[in-house]
Coordinates of C-alpha atoms and ligand atoms in Angstrom, one line a residue:
M1 CA 15.4 -4.3 -7.1
P2 CA 18.3 -2.3 -6.1
H3 CA 21.3 -4.7 -5.0
I4 CA 24.8 -4.7 -4.1
H5 CA 27.3 -7.9 -4.5
L6 CA 29.6 -7.4 -2.1
Q7 CA 33.3 -9.0 -2.0
E8 CA 33.9 -8.1 1.7
R9 CA 33.3 -5.9 4.4
S10 CA 34.2 -5.0 8.0
A11 CA 31.8 -4.9 11.0
A12 CA 29.3 -2.0 10.8
H13 CA 29.4 0.3 14.0
I14 CA 25.9 0.6 14.4
P15 CA 23.9 2.8 15.5
S16 CA 25.8 5.2 13.4
Q17 CA 25.1 8.0 10.5
V18 CA 26.5 8.1 7.2
G19 CA 25.5 10.4 4.4
R20 CA 21.9 10.9 4.8
S21 CA 21.1 7.9 6.5
R22 CA 20.6 7.1 10.2
F23 CA 21.7 3.1 10.9
D24 CA 19.8 2.0 14.3
F25 CA 20.3 -1.3 14.8
I26 CA 20.8 -5.1 13.4
A27 CA 18.8 -7.7 13.8
T28 CA 19.8 -11.5 13.0
N29 CA 17.4 -14.2 12.2
V30 CA 17.6 -16.9 14.6
N31 CA 17.3 -19.7 12.1
H32 CA 19.4 -18.6 9.7
V33 CA 22.4 -16.9 11.2
Q34 CA 23.8 -15.4 7.7
E35 CA 20.8 -13.6 7.2
Q36 CA 20.7 -9.6 8.8
L37 CA 18.6 -6.5 9.0
I38 CA 19.3 -3.2 9.2
A39 CA 17.2 -0.7 10.9
T40 CA 17.4 2.1 8.4
E41 CA 16.2 5.9 8.2
V42 CA 16.9 8.4 5.2
A43 CA 14.6 11.6 4.9
Q44 CA 12.4 10.4 7.9
K45 CA 11.7 7.2 6.4
K46 CA 12.0 4.3 8.2
F47 CA 12.9 0.5 6.6
F48 CA 15.2 -2.4 6.8
I49 CA 18.3 -3.3 4.6
L50 CA 18.5 -6.9 4.4
L51 CA 22.3 -8.1 4.3
K52 CA 22.6 -11.6 2.9
D53 CA 25.9 -13.6 3.5
A54 CA 25.2 -16.7 1.5
P55 CA 25.3 -18.0 -1.0
K56 CA 26.3 -14.3 -2.3
R57 CA 27.2 -11.4 0.2
L58 CA 24.4 -9.2 -1.2
I59 CA 22.6 -6.0 0.6
K60 CA 19.1 -4.9 -0.9
S61 CA 15.9 -3.4 0.6
D62 CA 13.9 -5.3 2.4
K63 CA 10.6 -5.8 0.6
I64 CA 8.3 -5.4 3.3
T65 CA 9.2 -2.3 4.2
R66 CA 10.8 -0.6 1.3
P67 CA 10.2 3.0 0.8
S68 CA 9.3 4.9 -1.8
P69 CA 10.6 6.4 -4.0
T70 CA 13.6 3.9 -4.8
Y71 CA 15.7 6.6 -5.0
L72 CA 15.7 6.4 -0.8
I73 CA 17.2 2.6 -0.9
H74 CA 19.9 3.6 -3.5
S75 CA 21.3 6.2 -0.9
A76 CA 20.7 3.9 2.2
L77 CA 22.6 1.2 0.1
L78 CA 25.5 3.4 -0.9
D79 CA 25.9 5.0 2.4
Y80 CA 26.1 1.5 4.0
V81 CA 29.0 0.3 1.5
T82 CA 30.7 3.8 3.3
L83 CA 30.0 2.4 6.3
T84 CA 31.4 -0.8 6.2
N85 CA 34.5 0.2 3.8
A86 CA 32.9 -2.5 1.5
K87 CA 34.4 -3.8 -1.7
V88 CA 31.6 -3.8 -4.3
L89 CA 31.5 -6.7 -6.7
S90 CA 28.4 -5.7 -8.7
S91 CA 25.7 -3.3 -8.4
N92 CA 22.6 -1.9 -10.1
V93 CA 22.6 0.9 -8.1
H94 CA 22.7 4.6 -9.0
T95 CA 23.6 7.9 -7.5
A96 CA 20.2 9.6 -6.6
E97 CA 21.1 12.5 -8.9
K98 CA 20.1 10.1 -11.8
S99 CA 16.3 10.2 -10.4
I100 CA 16.1 13.6 -10.0
H101 CA 12.1 13.6 -10.5
L102 CA 11.5 10.9 -8.2
Q103 CA 12.8 13.8 -5.4
E104 CA 10.1 16.0 -5.7
D105 CA 7.7 13.2 -4.2
H106 CA 5.0 15.7 -2.6
A107 CA 2.1 13.9 -4.4
L108 CA 3.2 10.5 -3.2
K109 CA 1.7 10.1 0.7
P110 CA 2.1 7.0 2.9
V111 CA -1.0 5.8 3.3
A112 CA -0.6 7.0 7.3
F113 CA -0.9 10.5 6.0
F114 CA -4.8 10.0 5.4
T115 CA -5.0 8.3 8.8
E116 CA -3.7 11.3 10.5
N117 CA -4.9 14.1 8.7
F118 CA -7.5 13.4 5.7
P119 CA -7.6 16.5 3.2
T120 CA -11.1 18.0 3.6
D121 CA -10.5 21.3 2.3
R122 CA -11.2 21.2 -1.2
E123 CA -13.8 19.3 -3.7
L124 CA -12.6 15.9 -3.3
H125 CA -12.3 13.0 -6.4
I126 CA -10.8 9.4 -5.9
E127 CA -9.3 7.3 -8.6
I128 CA -8.9 3.5 -8.3
G129 CA -6.2 1.5 -10.6
F130 CA -5.2 4.9 -12.2
G131 CA -2.7 2.7 -14.2
S132 CA -1.2 4.9 -17.0
G133 CA -2.9 7.8 -15.1
R134 CA -4.4 9.7 -18.4
H135 CA -7.8 9.7 -16.6
L136 CA -6.4 11.1 -13.5
I137 CA -4.1 13.7 -15.1
H138 CA -7.0 15.1 -17.4
Q139 CA -9.2 15.3 -14.8
A140 CA -6.7 17.2 -12.5
L141 CA -5.8 19.6 -15.3
Q142 CA -9.6 20.4 -15.8
H143 CA -10.8 20.7 -12.0
P144 CA -7.8 22.8 -10.8
N145 CA -9.5 24.0 -7.6
A146 CA -10.5 20.1 -6.9
L147 CA -8.2 17.5 -5.2
F148 CA -7.6 14.3 -6.9
I149 CA -6.4 11.2 -5.0
G150 CA -5.2 8.3 -7.1
I151 CA -4.9 5.2 -5.6
E152 CA -2.8 2.2 -7.2
I153 CA -0.9 -1.3 -6.2
H154 CA 1.2 -1.3 -9.1
R155 CA 4.7 0.5 -8.2
P156 CA 5.6 1.1 -11.9
S157 CA 2.6 2.8 -12.6
I158 CA 2.6 5.1 -9.8
E159 CA 6.4 6.3 -10.3
Q160 CA 5.4 6.5 -14.3
V161 CA 2.4 9.3 -13.1
L162 CA 4.3 10.8 -10.4
K163 CA 7.3 11.7 -13.3
Q164 CA 3.9 13.1 -15.2
I165 CA 3.1 15.3 -11.9
S166 CA 6.5 16.3 -11.6
I167 CA 6.8 17.3 -15.4
Q168 CA 3.6 19.0 -15.5
H169 CA 3.8 20.7 -12.3
I170 CA 0.3 19.4 -11.3
D171 CA -0.5 20.2 -7.7
N172 CA -3.7 19.0 -7.5
I173 CA -3.3 14.9 -7.2
L174 CA -2.1 13.1 -4.4
L175 CA -1.6 9.4 -4.8
V176 CA -1.0 6.2 -2.2
D177 CA 0.4 3.0 -2.7
Y178 CA -2.5 0.8 -1.3
D179 CA -5.5 -1.3 -1.8
A180 CA -8.2 0.8 -2.5
R181 CA -10.6 -1.6 -1.0
L182 CA -9.0 -1.1 2.5
F183 CA -8.3 2.6 1.6
M184 CA -12.1 3.7 1.4
E185 CA -12.2 2.5 5.2
L186 CA -10.0 5.5 6.0
V187 CA -11.8 8.0 4.4
P188 CA -14.6 10.4 6.2
S189 CA -18.2 10.4 5.6
N190 CA -19.7 12.2 2.7
I191 CA -16.7 14.2 1.5
V192 CA -16.0 12.4 -2.3
S193 CA -18.0 13.9 -5.2
N194 CA -16.7 11.2 -7.5
I195 CA -15.2 7.9 -7.5
Y196 CA -13.7 6.7 -10.9
V197 CA -12.9 2.8 -11.4
H198 CA -12.0 2.3 -14.8
F199 CA -11.4 -0.7 -16.1
P200 CA -10.6 -2.8 -13.1
V201 CA -9.2 -6.4 -13.5
P202 CA -12.6 -8.3 -13.5
W203 CA -10.3 -10.9 -11.8
D204 CA -12.8 -14.2 -13.5
K205 CA -10.7 -16.8 -11.7
K206 CA -10.0 -14.6 -8.3
P207 CA -13.6 -13.1 -7.5
H208 CA -12.3 -12.0 -4.1
R209 CA -9.4 -10.4 -5.9
R210 CA -12.1 -7.6 -7.4
V211 CA -12.3 -3.9 -6.3
I212 CA -16.3 -4.2 -6.5
S213 CA -18.2 -6.1 -3.7
K214 CA -20.7 -5.3 -1.3
A215 CA -18.4 -3.9 1.3
F216 CA -16.8 -1.7 -1.0
I217 CA -20.1 -0.1 -2.2
E218 CA -21.1 0.1 1.3
E219 CA -18.0 2.3 1.8
A220 CA -18.6 4.2 -1.4
I221 CA -21.9 5.1 -0.5
R222 CA -20.7 6.3 2.8
V223 CA -17.7 8.5 1.9
L224 CA -20.1 10.1 -1.3
S225 CA -21.7 13.3 -0.8
C226 CA -25.2 13.7 -1.2
N227 CA -25.6 13.4 -5.5
G228 CA -21.8 12.1 -5.6
Q229 CA -21.2 9.1 -8.1
L230 CA -19.2 6.1 -8.0
E231 CA -18.2 5.4 -12.2
L232 CA -17.9 2.1 -12.8
R233 CA -16.1 1.8 -16.7
T234 CA -15.3 -2.1 -17.9
D235 CA -14.9 -3.8 -20.8
S236 CA -16.1 -7.0 -19.5
E237 CA -19.9 -8.0 -20.1
R238 CA -19.1 -10.6 -17.1
Y239 CA -17.9 -7.7 -14.7
Y240 CA -20.6 -5.5 -15.6
H241 CA -23.1 -7.7 -15.1
Y242 CA -21.6 -8.7 -11.7
A243 CA -21.3 -5.3 -10.6
Y244 CA -24.7 -4.3 -11.9
E245 CA -26.1 -7.2 -9.6
T246 CA -24.0 -6.5 -6.7
F247 CA -25.4 -2.8 -6.9
M248 CA -28.9 -3.8 -7.0
S249 CA -28.6 -6.3 -4.2
L250 CA -28.0 -3.6 -1.4
R251 CA -30.9 -1.3 -1.5
Q252 CA -32.8 1.4 -3.6
L253 CA -30.1 3.0 -5.6
S254 CA -30.2 5.7 -8.0
L255 CA -28.2 3.9 -11.2
E256 CA -27.2 5.3 -14.7
I257 CA -26.2 2.5 -17.4
H258 CA -24.6 3.6 -20.5
K259 CA -22.9 1.3 -23.7
N260 CA -20.4 2.4 -25.8
R261 CA -20.1 6.3 -24.0
S262 CA -17.5 8.6 -25.0
I263 CA -15.7 10.2 -22.2
A264 CA -13.2 13.0 -22.9
V265 CA -10.1 11.2 -22.6
S266 CA -9.5 7.4 -23.3
S267 CA -7.3 5.3 -21.4
K268 CA -4.6 2.8 -22.8
Y269 CA -6.9 0.2 -22.0
E270 CA -10.1 1.8 -23.8
D271 CA -7.9 2.5 -26.7
R272 CA -7.1 -1.1 -26.9
W273 CA -10.7 -2.3 -26.1
R274 CA -12.1 -0.1 -28.9
L275 CA -9.5 -1.1 -31.8
M276 CA -10.7 -4.9 -30.9
E277 CA -14.4 -3.5 -31.4
K278 CA -15.5 -4.1 -28.1
N279 CA -18.5 -3.1 -26.1
I280 CA -17.6 -1.0 -23.1
Y281 CA -20.0 -0.6 -20.0
D282 CA -20.7 2.4 -17.8
L283 CA -22.6 2.0 -14.6
I284 CA -23.0 5.3 -12.6
L285 CA -24.3 5.1 -8.8
I286 CA -25.6 8.5 -7.3
N287 CA -25.7 8.7 -4.2
T288 CA -28.8 10.0 -3.0
E289 CA -28.2 9.9 0.8
E290 CA -26.2 11.6 4.1
S291 CA -24.5 9.0 5.7
P292 CA -23.5 8.8 9.7
P293 CA -20.1 10.5 10.8
H294 CA -17.0 7.6 10.5
Q295 CA -16.1 6.0 13.8
N296 CA -12.6 5.1 13.3
N297 CA -10.5 5.6 17.0
V298 CA -8.9 2.5 16.7
C299 CA -5.6 2.2 18.9
F300 CA -2.6 -0.1 18.0
D301 CA -1.0 -0.2 21.4
F302 CA 0.7 -2.7 23.2
P303 CA 0.8 -3.7 27.2
E304 CA 4.6 -3.2 28.5
N305 CA 6.6 -6.5 29.1
L306 CA 5.9 -8.4 26.2
L307 CA 9.3 -9.4 25.4
N308 CA 9.3 -13.2 26.6
T309 CA 11.9 -14.9 24.3
V310 CA 10.6 -18.2 25.1
R311 CA 7.2 -17.4 24.4
L312 CA 8.6 -15.5 21.2
H313 CA 10.5 -19.0 19.8
E314 CA 7.2 -20.8 20.7
L315 CA 5.5 -18.8 18.1
N316 CA 8.5 -18.7 15.5
G317 CA 6.8 -20.3 12.2
N318 CA 3.4 -20.6 13.6
T319 CA 0.2 -19.7 11.7
I320 CA -2.8 -18.9 14.1
T321 CA -6.4 -18.6 12.3
F322 CA -9.3 -17.5 13.8
E323 CA -12.7 -16.0 13.2
G324 CA -12.3 -12.7 10.7
G325 CA -8.7 -13.2 10.4
F326 CA -5.0 -14.8 10.9
I327 CA -1.4 -13.8 12.2
H328 CA 1.7 -15.9 10.8
F329 CA 4.7 -15.8 13.1
E330 CA 7.1 -15.9 9.7
R331 CA 10.4 -15.4 11.1
L332 CA 12.0 -14.2 14.3
Y333 CA 15.3 -11.8 14.8
A334 CA 17.6 -11.4 17.8
I335 CA 18.8 -7.5 17.8
E336 CA 22.2 -7.3 18.9
G337 CA 21.9 -5.3 22.2
G338 CA 19.1 -6.9 23.2
G339 CA 15.5 -6.9 22.0
M340 CA 13.6 -9.5 19.5
L341 CA 11.9 -8.9 16.2
F342 CA 9.2 -10.6 14.4
R343 CA 8.3 -10.5 10.7
L344 CA 4.8 -10.9 10.2
S345 CA 1.8 -11.2 7.8
L346 CA -1.6 -10.7 9.6
G347 CA -5.1 -9.7 9.1
S348 CA -8.0 -10.9 6.9
F349 CA -7.2 -13.7 4.1
E350 CA -8.2 -11.3 1.4
R351 CA -6.0 -8.5 2.5
P352 CA -3.5 -9.0 5.0
E353 CA -0.9 -7.0 5.9
H354 CA 3.0 -7.4 6.2
L355 CA 4.8 -5.7 8.7
Y356 CA 7.6 -6.1 11.9
L357 CA 7.1 -6.0 15.6
I358 CA 9.9 -4.7 17.5
F359 CA 10.0 -5.9 21.4
K360 CA 12.4 -4.1 23.5
E361 CA 12.7 -4.7 26.9
K362 CA 9.8 -2.7 27.9
E363 CA 8.0 -1.4 24.9
T364 CA 6.7 -3.4 21.8
I365 CA 6.2 -1.7 18.6
Y366 CA 5.1 -2.1 15.2
F367 CA 7.8 -1.3 12.0
P368 CA 7.8 0.5 10.0
Q369 CA 4.3 1.9 10.8
E370 CA 1.3 0.7 12.7
P371 CA -1.3 -1.6 10.8
I372 CA -4.0 0.7 9.0
A373 CA -6.8 1.1 10.9
T374 CA -9.2 -0.9 9.7
R375 CA -11.7 -2.7 11.9
T376 CA -10.4 -6.1 11.3
N377 CA -7.0 -5.3 11.8
Y378 CA -7.8 -4.1 14.8
K379 CA -9.5 -7.5 15.9
V380 CA -6.4 -9.3 15.1
H381 CA -4.4 -6.7 17.2
Q382 CA -6.2 -7.7 19.8
Q383 CA -5.8 -11.3 19.3
L384 CA -2.0 -10.5 18.6
I385 CA -1.6 -9.5 22.4
K386 CA -3.6 -12.8 23.7
E387 CA -1.0 -15.1 21.6
L388 CA 2.1 -13.4 22.8
H389 CA 0.8 -13.5 26.4
G390 CA 0.6 -17.2 25.7
Ligands
SAM1 C1 -6.8 -3.0 -16.2 S1 -5.8 -1.6 -15.1 C2 -6.7 -0.2 -15.7 C3 -6.0 1.2 -15.7 C4 -6.8 2.4 -15.9 N1 -7.7 2.5 -15.3 C5 -6.9 2.3 -17.6 O1 -8.4 2.5 -17.5 O2 -6.1 2.8 -18.0 C6 -6.5 -1.9 -13.7 C7 -5.4 -1.4 -12.4 O3 -5.9 -1.5 -11.4 C8 -5.1 -1.7 -10.2 N2 -5.7 -2.1 -9.3 C9 -6.3 -3.7 -9.2 N3 -6.6 -3.9 -7.9 C10 -6.0 -2.6 -7.0 C11 -6.8 -2.2 -5.7 N4 -7.1 -3.3 -4.9 N5 -6.4 -1.2 -5.6 C12 -5.9 -0.1 -6.0 N6 -5.6 -0.7 -7.3 C13 -5.7 -1.8 -7.7 C14 -3.9 -2.5 -11.1 O4 -2.6 -2.6 -10.8 C15 -4.1 -1.9 -12.4 O5 -2.9 -1.0 -12.8

């Protein structure tokens, strides 16, 4: 995680523009005044820098809002040092030029890109949990006229594949750093020709974290075009049985099953399992139905005048649970010059979102962006409005 230890710094004049960074406001934790957040924007990406004055004076990126690629954080931290004339004690931040390939990040899209304008102009394939990206890149090179969306939650894998995309000048892959189970709710109906789930983590001890579930398969069937395929490849016999039963419990499906099938490219995991002479199972679901269009017109606006300082202090530190979800009011901050800021976790227990809520005199907005337009998040948003009213 990029960070800089500072010996001393002078007070920052904010709002300010320094280098590539725009610093908009400072907010101070109402329970720990030595912790502050600075709202920052670099290359149109909005995020917070976290400032701690104790036990050491430190600046680093805030975990919830940290942007990708990481060179944006490096730029912002260096610009903050310039802004405050700070003396640097130690740092792991390097100049942006060192990670030049990451600047070519056209392939990495924020999830909001898909909610605003889902690409539908080409044959579409989705790979879930692409890991080292061998299969994703191989497929994209084999099918230059199709578009491949790769979904991953592991940042180092994403950065590794971004590097390959840049080196090999691949222009038909988009990557998204998001939970694939939620992402599926955002995909329009009947537009995907193939979904690949290769060697998903079996999560024997945490089944709720598995990608394959009834809800996931329902969404997969909805987004697949007629004759479109969902391809599950696994080395875990137990996961294979679990997936088979889940597939069969749904409705009449067309299913192909293979054991130790060879495919054109083998992933890092596959190589490992083959060396250990483990069996590899394929379950291929073929969709035979046309699905109705997807209704996803949820709105995350707030009513005016929610800046009620007394109510916000009452909520600070509390967790509210209700059917279908929860809201944890984690930390309250006071914004210099007026307004408040809440750090929240909310959503379903299995797939919570972590974000901030900014209260200005008249308007209330999510930061750095609205929750993703899933059904559960919309329910939680309604509940949040009720709680803020008190
Ligand atoms: C065992 S690895 C397999 C990687 C690759 N498919 C291969 O065959 O080498 C599973 C990958 O799935 C990713 N993953 C797990 N749960 C996920 C989810 N809900 N959404 C997206 N990716 C996920 C993990 O980060 C990990 O990289």
